[in-house]
Coordinates of N, CA and C in Angstrom, one line a residue:
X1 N -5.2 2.7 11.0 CA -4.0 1.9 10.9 C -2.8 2.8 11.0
X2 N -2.0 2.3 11.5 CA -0.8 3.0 11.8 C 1.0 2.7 11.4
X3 N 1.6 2.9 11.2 CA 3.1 2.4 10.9 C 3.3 1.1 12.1
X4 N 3.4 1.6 13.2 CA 3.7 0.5 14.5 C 2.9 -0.9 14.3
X5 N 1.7 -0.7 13.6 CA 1.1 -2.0 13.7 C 1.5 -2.9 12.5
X6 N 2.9 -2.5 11.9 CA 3.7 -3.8 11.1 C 4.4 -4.6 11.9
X7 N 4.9 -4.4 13.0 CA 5.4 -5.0 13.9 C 5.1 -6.2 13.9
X8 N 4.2 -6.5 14.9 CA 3.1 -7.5 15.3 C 2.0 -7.8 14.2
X9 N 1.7 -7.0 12.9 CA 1.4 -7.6 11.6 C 2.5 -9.1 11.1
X10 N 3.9 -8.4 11.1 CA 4.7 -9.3 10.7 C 4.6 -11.1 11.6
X11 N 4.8 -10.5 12.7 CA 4.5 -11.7 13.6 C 3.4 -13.0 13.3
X12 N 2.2 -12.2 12.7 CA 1.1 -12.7 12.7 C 1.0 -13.8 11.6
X13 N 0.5 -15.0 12.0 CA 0.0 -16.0 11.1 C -1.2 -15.6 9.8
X14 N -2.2 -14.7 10.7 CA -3.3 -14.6 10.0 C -3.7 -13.1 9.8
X15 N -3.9 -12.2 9.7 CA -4.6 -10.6 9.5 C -6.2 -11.0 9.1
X16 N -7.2 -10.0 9.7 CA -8.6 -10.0 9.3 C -8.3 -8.5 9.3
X17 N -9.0 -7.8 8.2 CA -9.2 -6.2 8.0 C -10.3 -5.9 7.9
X18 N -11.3 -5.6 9.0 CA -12.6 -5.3 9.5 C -12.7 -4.2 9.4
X19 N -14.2 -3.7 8.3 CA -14.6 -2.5 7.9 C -16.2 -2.3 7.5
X20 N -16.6 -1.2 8.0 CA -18.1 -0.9 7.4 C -17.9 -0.2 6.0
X21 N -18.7 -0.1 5.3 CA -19.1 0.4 3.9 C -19.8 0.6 3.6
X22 N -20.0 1.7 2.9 CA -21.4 2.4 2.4 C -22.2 1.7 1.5
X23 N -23.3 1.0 1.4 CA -24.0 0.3 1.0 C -25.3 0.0 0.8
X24 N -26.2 -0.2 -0.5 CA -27.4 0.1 -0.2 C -28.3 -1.1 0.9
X25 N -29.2 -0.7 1.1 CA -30.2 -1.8 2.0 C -30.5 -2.9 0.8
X26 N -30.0 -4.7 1.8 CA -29.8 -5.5 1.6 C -28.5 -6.1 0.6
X27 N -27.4 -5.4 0.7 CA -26.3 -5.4 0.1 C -25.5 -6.7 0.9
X28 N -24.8 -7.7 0.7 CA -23.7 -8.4 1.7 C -22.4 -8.3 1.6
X29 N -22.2 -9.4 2.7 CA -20.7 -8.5 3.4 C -19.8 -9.1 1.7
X30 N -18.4 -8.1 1.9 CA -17.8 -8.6 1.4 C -16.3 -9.3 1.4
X31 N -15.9 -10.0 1.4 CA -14.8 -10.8 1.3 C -13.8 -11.0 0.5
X32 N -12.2 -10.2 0.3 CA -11.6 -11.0 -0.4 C -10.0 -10.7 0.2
X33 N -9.2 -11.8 -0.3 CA -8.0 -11.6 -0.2 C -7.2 -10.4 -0.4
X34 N -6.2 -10.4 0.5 CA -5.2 -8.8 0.4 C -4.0 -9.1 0.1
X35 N -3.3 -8.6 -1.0 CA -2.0 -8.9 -1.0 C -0.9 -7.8 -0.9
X36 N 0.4 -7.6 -0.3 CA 1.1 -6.3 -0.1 C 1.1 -5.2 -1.0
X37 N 0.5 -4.3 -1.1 CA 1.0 -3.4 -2.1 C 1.6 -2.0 -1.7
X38 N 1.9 -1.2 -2.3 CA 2.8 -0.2 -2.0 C 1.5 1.2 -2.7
X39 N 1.1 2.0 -1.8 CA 0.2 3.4 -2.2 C 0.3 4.5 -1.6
X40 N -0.4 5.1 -2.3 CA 0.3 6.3 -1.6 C -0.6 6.8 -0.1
X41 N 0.2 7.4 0.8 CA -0.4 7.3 2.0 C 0.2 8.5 2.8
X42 N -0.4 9.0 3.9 CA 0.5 9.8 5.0 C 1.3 9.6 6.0
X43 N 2.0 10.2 6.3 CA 3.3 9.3 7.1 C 2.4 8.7 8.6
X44 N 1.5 9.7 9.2 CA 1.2 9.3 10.2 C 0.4 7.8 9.8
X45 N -0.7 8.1 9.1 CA -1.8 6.8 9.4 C -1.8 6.1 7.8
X46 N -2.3 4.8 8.0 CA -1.9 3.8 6.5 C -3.4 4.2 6.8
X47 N -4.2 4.0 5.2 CA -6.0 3.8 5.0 C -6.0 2.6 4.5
X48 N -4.7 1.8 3.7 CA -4.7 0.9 3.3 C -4.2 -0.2 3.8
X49 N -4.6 -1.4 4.1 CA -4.4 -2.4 4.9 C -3.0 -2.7 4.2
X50 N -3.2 -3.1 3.1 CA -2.2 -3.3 1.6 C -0.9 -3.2 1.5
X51 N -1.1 -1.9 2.1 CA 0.5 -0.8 2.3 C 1.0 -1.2 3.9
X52 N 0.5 -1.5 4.5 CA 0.4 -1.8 6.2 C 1.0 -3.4 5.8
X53 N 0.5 -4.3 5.3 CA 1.4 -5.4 4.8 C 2.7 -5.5 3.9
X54 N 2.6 -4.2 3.1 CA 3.8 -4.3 2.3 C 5.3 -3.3 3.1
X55 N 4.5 -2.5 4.5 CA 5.5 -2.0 4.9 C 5.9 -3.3 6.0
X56 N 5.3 -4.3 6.7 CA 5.5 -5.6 7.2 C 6.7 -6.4 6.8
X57 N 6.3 -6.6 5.1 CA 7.5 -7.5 4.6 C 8.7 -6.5 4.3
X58 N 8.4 -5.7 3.8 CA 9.6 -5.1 3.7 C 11.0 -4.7 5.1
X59 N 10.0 -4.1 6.2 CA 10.3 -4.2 7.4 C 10.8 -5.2 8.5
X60 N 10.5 -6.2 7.9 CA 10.6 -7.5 9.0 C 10.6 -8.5 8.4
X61 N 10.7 -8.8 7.2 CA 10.5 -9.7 6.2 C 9.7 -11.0 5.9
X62 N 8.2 -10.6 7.2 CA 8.0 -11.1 6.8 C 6.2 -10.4 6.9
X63 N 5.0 -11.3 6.1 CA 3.6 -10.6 6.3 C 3.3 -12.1 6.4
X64 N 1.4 -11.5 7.1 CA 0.9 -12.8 7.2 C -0.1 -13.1 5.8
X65 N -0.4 -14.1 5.7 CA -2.0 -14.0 4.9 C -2.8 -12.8 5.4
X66 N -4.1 -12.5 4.2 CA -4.5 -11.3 4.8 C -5.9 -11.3 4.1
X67 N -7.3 -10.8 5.1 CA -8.2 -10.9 4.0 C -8.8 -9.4 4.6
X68 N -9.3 -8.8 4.0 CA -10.4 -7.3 4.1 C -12.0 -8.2 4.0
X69 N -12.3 -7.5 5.0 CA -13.9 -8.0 5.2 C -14.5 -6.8 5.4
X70 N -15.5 -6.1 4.6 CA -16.3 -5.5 4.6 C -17.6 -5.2 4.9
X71 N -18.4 -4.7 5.8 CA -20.0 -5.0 6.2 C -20.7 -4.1 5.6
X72 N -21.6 -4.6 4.9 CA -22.6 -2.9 4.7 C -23.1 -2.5 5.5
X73 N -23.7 -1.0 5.5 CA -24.7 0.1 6.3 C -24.6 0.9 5.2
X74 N -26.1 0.7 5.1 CA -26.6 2.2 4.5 C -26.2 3.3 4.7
X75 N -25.9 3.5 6.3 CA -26.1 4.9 7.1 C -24.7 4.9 7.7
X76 N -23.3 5.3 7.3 CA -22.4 5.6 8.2 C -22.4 6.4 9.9
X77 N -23.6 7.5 9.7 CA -23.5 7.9 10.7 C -23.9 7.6 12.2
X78 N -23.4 8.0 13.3 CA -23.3 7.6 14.4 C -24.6 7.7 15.0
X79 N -25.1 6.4 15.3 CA -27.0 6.4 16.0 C -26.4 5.2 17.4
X80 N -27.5 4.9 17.7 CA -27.5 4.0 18.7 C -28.2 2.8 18.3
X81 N -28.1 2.3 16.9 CA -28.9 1.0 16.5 C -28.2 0.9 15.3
X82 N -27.9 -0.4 15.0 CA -27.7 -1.0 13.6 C -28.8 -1.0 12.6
X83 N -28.4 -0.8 11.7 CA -29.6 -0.6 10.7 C -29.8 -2.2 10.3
X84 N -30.9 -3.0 9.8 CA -31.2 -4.6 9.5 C -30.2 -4.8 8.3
X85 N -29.3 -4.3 7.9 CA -28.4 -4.6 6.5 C -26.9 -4.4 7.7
X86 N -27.1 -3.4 8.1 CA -25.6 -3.9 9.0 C -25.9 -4.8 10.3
X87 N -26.8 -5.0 11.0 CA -27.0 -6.0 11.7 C -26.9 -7.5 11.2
X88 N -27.1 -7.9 9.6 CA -26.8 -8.8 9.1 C -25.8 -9.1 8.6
X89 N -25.0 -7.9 8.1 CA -23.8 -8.1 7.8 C -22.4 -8.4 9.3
X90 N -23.0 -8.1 10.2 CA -22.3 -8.0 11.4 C -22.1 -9.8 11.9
X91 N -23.5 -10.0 11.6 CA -23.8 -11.3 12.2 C -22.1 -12.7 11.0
X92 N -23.0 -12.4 9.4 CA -22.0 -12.7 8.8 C -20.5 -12.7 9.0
X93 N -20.1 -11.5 9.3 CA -18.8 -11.3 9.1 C -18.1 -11.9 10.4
X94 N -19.4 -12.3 11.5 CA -18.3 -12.6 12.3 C -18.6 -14.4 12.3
X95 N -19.4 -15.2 11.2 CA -19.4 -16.2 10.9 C -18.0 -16.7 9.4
X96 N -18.0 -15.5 8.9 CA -16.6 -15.5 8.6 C -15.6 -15.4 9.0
X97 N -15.4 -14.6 9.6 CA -14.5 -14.5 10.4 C -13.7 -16.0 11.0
X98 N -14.4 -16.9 11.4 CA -14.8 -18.0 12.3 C -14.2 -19.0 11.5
X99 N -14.5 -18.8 10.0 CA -14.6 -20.0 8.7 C -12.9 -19.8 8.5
X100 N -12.6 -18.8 8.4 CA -11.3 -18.2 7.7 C -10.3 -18.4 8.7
X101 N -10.4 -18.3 10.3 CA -9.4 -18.6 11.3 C -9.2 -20.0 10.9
X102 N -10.5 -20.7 11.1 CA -10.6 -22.3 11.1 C -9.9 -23.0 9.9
X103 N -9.7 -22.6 8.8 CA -9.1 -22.8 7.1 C -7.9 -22.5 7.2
X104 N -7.7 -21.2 7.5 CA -6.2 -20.6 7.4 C -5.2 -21.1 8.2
X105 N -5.7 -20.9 9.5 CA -4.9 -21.0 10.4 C -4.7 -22.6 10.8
X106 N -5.7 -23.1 10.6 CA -6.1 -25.0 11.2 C -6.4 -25.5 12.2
X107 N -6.2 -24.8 13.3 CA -6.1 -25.0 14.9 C -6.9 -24.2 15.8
X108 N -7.7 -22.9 14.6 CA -9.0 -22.1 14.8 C -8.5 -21.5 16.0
X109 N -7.1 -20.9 16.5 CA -6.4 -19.9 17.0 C -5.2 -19.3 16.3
X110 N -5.2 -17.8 16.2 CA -4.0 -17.7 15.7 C -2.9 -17.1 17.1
X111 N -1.9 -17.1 16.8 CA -0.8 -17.0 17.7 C -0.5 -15.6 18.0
X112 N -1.0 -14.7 17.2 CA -1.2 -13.1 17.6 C -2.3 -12.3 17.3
X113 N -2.8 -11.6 17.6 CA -4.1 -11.1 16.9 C -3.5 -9.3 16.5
X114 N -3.9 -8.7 15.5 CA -3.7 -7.8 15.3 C -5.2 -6.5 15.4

């Protein structure tokens, strides 16, 4: 994440914050709301979605709704197969994904994607 992507954060009706996590085998995804906060961070890159919405409102006055979605994997490292805990959580996340456009947004498109 980067400074520039408040821009077009601001613009946006809806934010999804898609992430893997270290997790044991058969762990599920996780889901929850984000709301602006202010952390501490490096100038170049935000780690925190949080801070990336609160430099949004501050910047352009305005942020979208926001949720962090999380997948487990056991195994962060780079293979050529999903492990059956992140292949499930994958599947999930992008049936949430799906739930949360359709709720939030109402019209199950949002007008910018970030």
């Amino acid at each position: 994440l980067t400074p520039e992507l408040a821009e077009p954060l601001a613009a946006a009706r809806l934010a999804l914050f898609v992430d893997a996590r270290l997790a044991e085998e058969g762990e599920g995804l996780r889901v929850r709301p984000l709301e602006p906060a202010i952390a501490r961070s490096s100038p170049g890159h935000i780690s925190d979605p949080r801070f990336l919405l609160a430099l949004a409102r501050v910047a352009y006055g305005h942020c979208p709704r926001a949720w962090s979605i999380t997948v487990p994997a056991p195994d962060l490292a780079l293979g050529e197969r999903l492990s059956p805990t992140a292949e499930r959580g994958m599947g999930d996340a992008l049936r949430q994904i799906a739930m949360l456009i359709e709720r939030e947004v109402g019209d199950g498109r949002c007008t910018r994607s970030v």
